Amino acid sequence: MGCSGTYDQVMDATDPLRDNGIGALDKLSRPLRDLRVSVTDRCNFRCPYCMPRELFGPDHAFLPRSELLSFEEIARLVRAFASLGVSKVRLTGGEPLLRRDLHVLVATIAATPGIEDLALTTNGSLLANQAQALSDAGLKRITVSLDSLDPERFRALADTKVPLETVLGGIAAASAAGLPVKLNTVLRRGVNDNGLLDLVDFARARGHTLRVIEYMDVGTTNGWVRDEVVPSAEVRERVHAVHPLEPIGDEGTAERWRFADGTGEMGFVSSVSKPFCATCTRARLTAVGELFTCLFATTGTDLRAVLRSGATDEELTAAVRGRWAIRDDRYSEQRGAGATDLPKPEMSYLGG
Ligand code: SF4
């Protein structure tokens, strides 16, 4: 994975003109507000649109522990990002709950000045035993990936032996621990879209927010075809026909709609049919400390080298600011213009 800048180049790239006191702005004047932190590249599922087994089989070499950022290193980086305007952190993977003692990191990040929101995305298989500890440590909310409520379809879509019941048990444990739950569903035409209304009913009955995500060409291994994308407008029509919806507005990457009967809301992430690059304020940190400024970027910036070179907090912050200042990503707006074939890192490495 090529890094786009050596330590010195990154240090010289600071641009005080763009620092208008509210933190860092990129080339399109987008502030840095959200940080997704991947804490591992490992996962116990093999969802074909993310980690197809034929590529992530028994011989796949996952990142050795020594290469992973330690909790202390992640905490230092989060402080640097927070000083530049980041207020929302989301912990991801691979499967983040595979990283031992994750509640310790949660407690540290929750106590970081400037961090107002701390969330986690999980496949839910390990959640039942960890939900209370994560909540006690300061986690604010949790998102569970759930692509089907049909037990056989669920196992096929996750290519796992873990039964659906285990994930549903994790979701119930998160609710019992007082964590607001969002359910993320990647909807694919002819694959799992016939289960849409079951997922809607499941979420409505339990007060969870279902978020339907358009299938995306992330990485290079998921065999993405546009025909399998179910545009959000079509998903909404299908739901509205049974449970009338009213628009609320956009929140980050999601379009929020409430149920007219007052039983909660659902969200739509429309990266393919309605790109939101113009308002994208998100950075991604991989488990080995590479900063990616877009889910579809082809290269990252090695912040671990900066960290482990003995840099001060000021130098670390300058490195992040410098990289953000030269950011001009807007892949989803350019999708199709030959961009799809670029050597993009895998979702399991970037943390989605
Ligand atoms: S494609 Fe890149 S720039 Fe556009 S919204 Fe997604 S992450 Fe942001």
Coordinates of C-alpha atoms and ligand atoms in Angstrom, one line a residue:
M1 CA 0.0 0.0 0.0
G2 CA 1.9 3.1 -1.2
C3 CA 2.0 6.1 1.2
S4 CA 1.3 9.5 -0.4
G5 CA 3.8 11.4 1.6
T6 CA 7.0 10.8 3.7
Y7 CA 7.2 12.4 7.1
D8 CA 9.0 15.5 5.9
Q9 CA 6.8 16.1 2.9
V10 CA 3.7 15.9 5.2
M11 CA 5.3 18.2 7.8
D12 CA 5.9 20.9 5.1
A13 CA 2.4 20.7 3.7
T14 CA 0.8 22.7 6.4
D15 CA -1.2 25.7 5.1
P16 CA -2.1 28.2 7.8
L17 CA -4.3 30.0 5.3
R18 CA -6.8 27.2 5.6
D19 CA -6.7 27.2 9.3
N20 CA -9.4 29.6 10.2
G21 CA -9.5 28.7 13.8
I22 CA -12.2 26.2 13.6
G23 CA -9.7 23.5 12.9
A24 CA -8.5 22.1 9.5
L25 CA -10.2 22.8 6.2
D26 CA -9.4 20.8 3.0
K27 CA -9.1 22.1 -0.5
L28 CA -12.9 22.1 -0.9
S29 CA -13.3 24.0 2.4
R30 CA -14.7 20.9 4.2
P31 CA -13.8 20.8 7.9
L32 CA -12.4 17.7 9.6
R33 CA -15.1 16.6 12.0
D34 CA -15.4 12.8 12.0
L35 CA -12.7 10.1 12.5
R36 CA -13.2 6.4 11.9
V37 CA -10.6 4.4 13.7
S38 CA -10.0 0.8 12.6
V39 CA -8.5 -1.2 15.5
T40 CA -7.9 -4.5 13.6
D41 CA -8.0 -5.9 10.1
R42 CA -9.3 -9.2 11.4
C43 CA -12.8 -10.4 11.2
N44 CA -14.7 -13.6 12.1
F45 CA -17.2 -13.1 9.2
R46 CA -16.4 -13.3 5.5
C47 CA -19.1 -11.0 3.9
P48 CA -18.4 -11.3 0.2
Y49 CA -18.8 -7.5 -0.4
C50 CA -16.0 -6.9 2.1
M51 CA -13.9 -9.9 2.9
P52 CA -14.5 -12.7 0.3
R53 CA -13.2 -16.0 1.7
E54 CA -11.4 -16.8 -1.6
L55 CA -9.1 -13.9 -0.8
F56 CA -9.2 -13.9 2.9
G57 CA -8.9 -17.6 3.4
P58 CA -6.9 -19.6 6.0
D59 CA -3.6 -18.6 4.5
H60 CA -4.4 -14.9 4.5
A61 CA -1.7 -13.0 6.4
F62 CA -3.4 -10.6 8.8
L63 CA -1.4 -7.7 10.3
P64 CA 0.9 -8.9 13.1
R65 CA 0.2 -7.4 16.5
S66 CA 3.5 -5.4 16.5
E67 CA 2.3 -3.5 13.5
L68 CA -1.0 -2.5 15.0
L69 CA -1.2 0.9 16.7
S70 CA -1.3 0.4 20.5
F71 CA -4.2 2.0 22.5
E72 CA -1.8 4.7 23.7
E73 CA -0.8 5.5 20.1
I74 CA -4.5 5.6 19.0
A75 CA -5.3 7.9 21.9
R76 CA -2.5 10.3 21.0
L77 CA -3.7 10.4 17.4
V78 CA -7.3 11.0 18.5
R79 CA -6.1 13.9 20.6
A80 CA -4.4 15.4 17.6
F81 CA -7.5 15.0 15.4
A82 CA -9.7 16.4 18.2
S83 CA -7.4 19.5 18.3
L84 CA -8.2 20.0 14.6
G85 CA -11.9 19.9 15.0
V86 CA -12.9 16.2 15.2
S87 CA -15.8 15.7 17.6
K88 CA -17.1 12.3 16.5
V89 CA -15.1 9.1 16.6
R90 CA -16.3 5.7 15.4
L91 CA -14.4 2.5 16.2
T92 CA -14.3 -0.1 13.4
G93 CA -12.4 -3.0 12.1
G94 CA -12.4 -5.7 10.5
E95 CA -14.4 -6.7 13.6
P96 CA -13.4 -4.3 16.4
L97 CA -14.6 -6.6 19.2
L98 CA -11.9 -9.1 18.3
R99 CA -9.4 -6.6 19.7
R100 CA -8.8 -7.5 23.4
D101 CA -9.9 -5.1 26.1
L102 CA -11.5 -2.7 23.7
H103 CA -13.4 -1.1 26.5
V104 CA -10.1 0.3 27.8
L105 CA -9.6 2.2 24.6
V106 CA -13.2 3.4 24.7
A107 CA -12.7 4.8 28.1
T108 CA -9.6 6.7 27.0
I109 CA -11.2 8.2 23.9
A110 CA -14.5 9.0 25.7
A111 CA -12.3 11.2 28.1
T112 CA -10.6 13.0 25.3
P113 CA -11.3 16.8 25.2
G114 CA -13.4 17.7 22.2
I115 CA -14.8 14.2 21.6
E116 CA -18.5 14.5 22.0
D117 CA -19.7 11.4 20.2
L118 CA -18.1 7.9 20.4
A119 CA -19.7 5.1 18.4
L120 CA -18.7 1.6 17.3
T121 CA -19.6 -0.6 14.3
T122 CA -19.7 -4.3 14.8
N123 CA -21.1 -7.5 13.2
G124 CA -22.6 -8.2 16.6
S125 CA -21.3 -11.7 17.0
L126 CA -19.2 -10.8 20.2
L127 CA -21.5 -8.1 21.5
A128 CA -23.5 -10.0 24.0
N129 CA -20.5 -10.4 26.3
Q130 CA -19.1 -6.9 25.8
A131 CA -22.0 -4.5 25.5
Q132 CA -22.2 -3.6 29.2
A133 CA -18.5 -3.0 29.6
L134 CA -18.4 -0.8 26.5
S135 CA -21.4 1.2 27.7
D136 CA -19.9 1.6 31.2
A137 CA -16.6 2.7 29.5
G138 CA -18.4 5.6 27.8
L139 CA -19.5 4.3 24.4
K140 CA -22.4 6.5 23.3
R141 CA -24.0 4.4 20.6
I142 CA -23.6 1.2 18.5
T143 CA -24.2 0.2 15.0
V144 CA -24.7 -3.5 14.1
S145 CA -24.3 -4.7 10.5
L146 CA -27.4 -6.9 9.7
D147 CA -28.1 -7.8 6.1
S148 CA -30.9 -10.4 6.6
L149 CA -33.3 -11.8 9.2
D150 CA -33.5 -15.2 7.4
P151 CA -31.2 -17.5 9.4
E152 CA -29.9 -19.3 6.3
R153 CA -29.6 -16.2 4.2
F154 CA -27.9 -14.4 7.1
R155 CA -25.2 -17.1 7.3
A156 CA -24.7 -17.2 3.6
L157 CA -24.3 -13.4 3.3
A158 CA -21.8 -13.4 6.2
D159 CA -20.3 -16.7 5.1
T160 CA -20.1 -17.7 8.7
K161 CA -21.1 -20.5 11.0
V162 CA -22.2 -18.0 13.7
P163 CA -26.0 -18.3 14.0
L164 CA -28.3 -15.3 13.5
E165 CA -29.5 -15.7 17.0
T166 CA -26.1 -14.8 18.4
V167 CA -26.2 -11.5 16.6
L168 CA -29.8 -10.8 17.7
G169 CA -28.7 -11.6 21.2
G170 CA -25.9 -9.0 20.9
I171 CA -28.3 -6.4 19.7
A172 CA -30.6 -7.1 22.7
A173 CA -27.6 -6.9 25.1
A174 CA -26.7 -3.5 23.7
S175 CA -30.2 -2.2 24.2
A176 CA -30.2 -3.7 27.7
A177 CA -26.9 -1.9 28.4
G178 CA -28.6 1.4 27.4
L179 CA -26.9 1.8 24.1
P180 CA -28.9 3.3 21.2
V181 CA -28.7 0.8 18.3
K182 CA -28.5 1.5 14.6
L183 CA -28.7 -1.4 12.2
N184 CA -26.7 -1.1 8.9
T185 CA -28.0 -3.1 6.0
V186 CA -26.2 -3.2 2.6
L187 CA -29.0 -3.9 0.2
R188 CA -28.3 -5.8 -3.0
R189 CA -30.8 -6.4 -5.8
G190 CA -31.6 -10.1 -6.1
V191 CA -29.4 -11.0 -3.1
N192 CA -31.2 -9.7 0.1
D193 CA -33.6 -6.9 -1.0
N194 CA -36.6 -9.3 -0.6
G195 CA -35.9 -9.1 3.1
L196 CA -36.1 -5.3 3.4
L197 CA -39.6 -5.1 5.0
D198 CA -38.7 -7.8 7.6
L199 CA -35.7 -5.7 8.6
V200 CA -37.9 -2.5 8.8
D201 CA -40.4 -4.3 11.0
F202 CA -37.7 -5.7 13.2
A203 CA -36.1 -2.3 13.8
R204 CA -39.5 -0.5 14.3
A205 CA -40.6 -3.1 16.9
R206 CA -37.5 -2.6 18.9
G207 CA -36.9 1.2 18.5
H208 CA -33.8 0.7 16.5
T209 CA -32.8 2.9 13.6
L210 CA -32.4 0.9 10.4
R211 CA -30.0 2.5 7.9
V212 CA -30.1 1.1 4.4
I213 CA -26.7 1.5 2.5
E214 CA -26.4 1.4 -1.2
Y215 CA -24.0 -1.3 -2.3
M216 CA -20.7 0.3 -3.2
D217 CA -17.6 -0.5 -5.2
V218 CA -15.3 -0.4 -2.2
G219 CA -11.9 -2.0 -2.6
T220 CA -11.2 -4.2 -5.6
T221 CA -12.4 -7.7 -4.5
N222 CA -16.2 -7.5 -4.0
G223 CA -17.1 -7.9 -7.7
W224 CA -19.3 -4.8 -7.6
V225 CA -21.9 -4.5 -10.4
R226 CA -24.1 -1.4 -10.6
D227 CA -27.1 -3.6 -11.4
E228 CA -27.1 -4.9 -7.9
V229 CA -27.4 -1.4 -6.4
V230 CA -31.0 -0.7 -5.2
P231 CA -31.1 3.2 -5.2
S232 CA -32.3 4.7 -2.0
A233 CA -35.3 6.4 -3.7
E234 CA -36.6 2.9 -4.7
V235 CA -36.0 1.5 -1.2
R236 CA -38.0 4.5 0.2
E237 CA -40.8 3.8 -2.2
R238 CA -41.0 0.2 -1.1
V239 CA -41.0 1.1 2.6
H240 CA -43.4 4.1 2.1
A241 CA -45.9 1.9 0.4
V242 CA -46.3 -0.1 3.7
H243 CA -45.0 2.4 6.4
P244 CA -45.4 6.0 5.2
L245 CA -42.3 8.0 5.6
E246 CA -41.6 11.8 6.0
P247 CA -38.3 13.5 5.4
I248 CA -36.3 14.8 8.5
G249 CA -33.1 16.0 6.8
D250 CA -29.5 14.8 6.3
E251 CA -27.1 13.8 9.1
G252 CA -23.6 13.2 8.0
T253 CA -23.7 10.5 5.3
A254 CA -27.4 9.5 5.9
E255 CA -30.7 10.9 4.7
R256 CA -33.0 10.7 7.7
W257 CA -36.8 9.9 7.3
R258 CA -39.3 9.4 10.1
F259 CA -42.3 7.0 10.1
A260 CA -45.5 9.0 9.8
D261 CA -47.0 6.9 12.5
G262 CA -44.4 8.1 15.0
T263 CA -42.6 4.7 15.5
G264 CA -39.1 6.1 14.9
E265 CA -37.0 6.7 11.8
M266 CA -34.7 5.1 9.3
G267 CA -31.8 6.3 7.2
F268 CA -30.5 6.0 3.7
V269 CA -26.8 6.2 2.7
S270 CA -26.9 6.9 -1.0
S271 CA -23.2 7.1 -2.1
V272 CA -24.0 5.8 -5.6
S273 CA -27.3 7.5 -6.5
K274 CA -26.9 10.8 -4.5
P275 CA -23.2 11.4 -3.6
F276 CA -22.5 13.5 -0.5
C277 CA -18.9 14.3 -1.1
A278 CA -19.5 18.0 -0.8
T279 CA -20.3 17.6 2.9
C280 CA -17.9 14.8 3.7
T281 CA -15.9 15.7 6.8
R282 CA -14.5 12.3 7.5
A283 CA -11.0 10.9 7.9
R284 CA -10.1 7.2 8.4
L285 CA -7.3 5.8 10.4
T286 CA -6.2 2.2 9.7
A287 CA -5.1 -0.2 12.3
V288 CA -1.5 0.5 11.3
G289 CA -1.9 4.2 11.5
E290 CA -2.4 5.2 7.9
L291 CA -4.6 8.2 7.3
F292 CA -7.0 7.9 4.4
T293 CA -9.0 11.0 3.4
C294 CA -11.6 9.0 1.4
L295 CA -13.2 5.5 1.5
F296 CA -12.1 5.2 -2.1
A297 CA -8.6 6.8 -1.8
T298 CA -5.8 4.7 -3.3
T299 CA -3.0 5.8 -0.9
G300 CA -2.7 6.7 2.7
T301 CA -0.4 8.8 4.8
D302 CA 1.8 6.9 7.3
L303 CA 1.1 8.6 10.7
R304 CA 2.6 5.6 12.6
A305 CA 6.0 6.6 11.2
V306 CA 5.5 10.1 12.5
L307 CA 4.4 8.7 15.9
R308 CA 7.2 6.2 16.2
S309 CA 9.8 8.7 15.0
G310 CA 9.5 10.5 18.4
A311 CA 7.4 13.4 17.0
T312 CA 5.9 15.9 19.5
D313 CA 2.1 16.3 19.7
E314 CA 2.5 19.6 17.8
E315 CA 4.3 17.8 15.0
L316 CA 1.7 15.0 15.0
T317 CA -1.1 17.6 14.7
A318 CA 0.8 19.4 11.9
A319 CA 1.2 16.2 10.0
V320 CA -2.6 15.5 10.2
R321 CA -3.5 19.2 9.3
G322 CA -1.0 19.1 6.4
R323 CA -2.6 16.0 4.9
W324 CA -6.1 17.3 5.3
A325 CA -5.2 20.7 3.8
I326 CA -4.3 19.0 0.5
R327 CA -7.4 16.8 0.4
D328 CA -9.7 17.1 -2.6
D329 CA -11.4 13.7 -2.7
R330 CA -14.8 13.4 -4.2
Y331 CA -14.8 9.9 -5.6
S332 CA -18.5 9.2 -5.5
E333 CA -19.1 12.3 -7.6
Q334 CA -16.6 11.0 -10.1
R335 CA -17.5 7.3 -9.9
G336 CA -17.6 5.7 -13.4
A337 CA -15.0 8.0 -15.0
G338 CA -12.5 5.2 -14.9
A339 CA -12.2 5.6 -11.2
T340 CA -13.8 2.3 -10.4
D341 CA -10.7 0.3 -11.5
L342 CA -8.3 2.1 -9.3
P343 CA -6.3 0.0 -6.8
K344 CA -8.4 0.9 -3.8
P345 CA -7.7 -0.6 -0.3
E346 CA -10.2 -3.1 1.0
M347 CA -13.1 -2.1 3.3
S348 CA -11.8 -4.5 6.0
Y349 CA -8.5 -2.6 6.0
L350 CA -10.1 0.9 6.0
G351 CA -12.8 0.2 8.4
G352 CA -15.7 1.1 6.1
Ligands
SF4_1 S1 -16.5 9.2 -1.8 FE1 -14.8 9.9 -0.4 S2 -15.1 12.1 -0.4 FE2 -17.0 11.2 -1.2 S3 -18.3 11.0 0.6 FE3 -17.2 9.0 0.3 S4 -15.4 9.2 1.6 FE4 -16.2 11.3 1.3

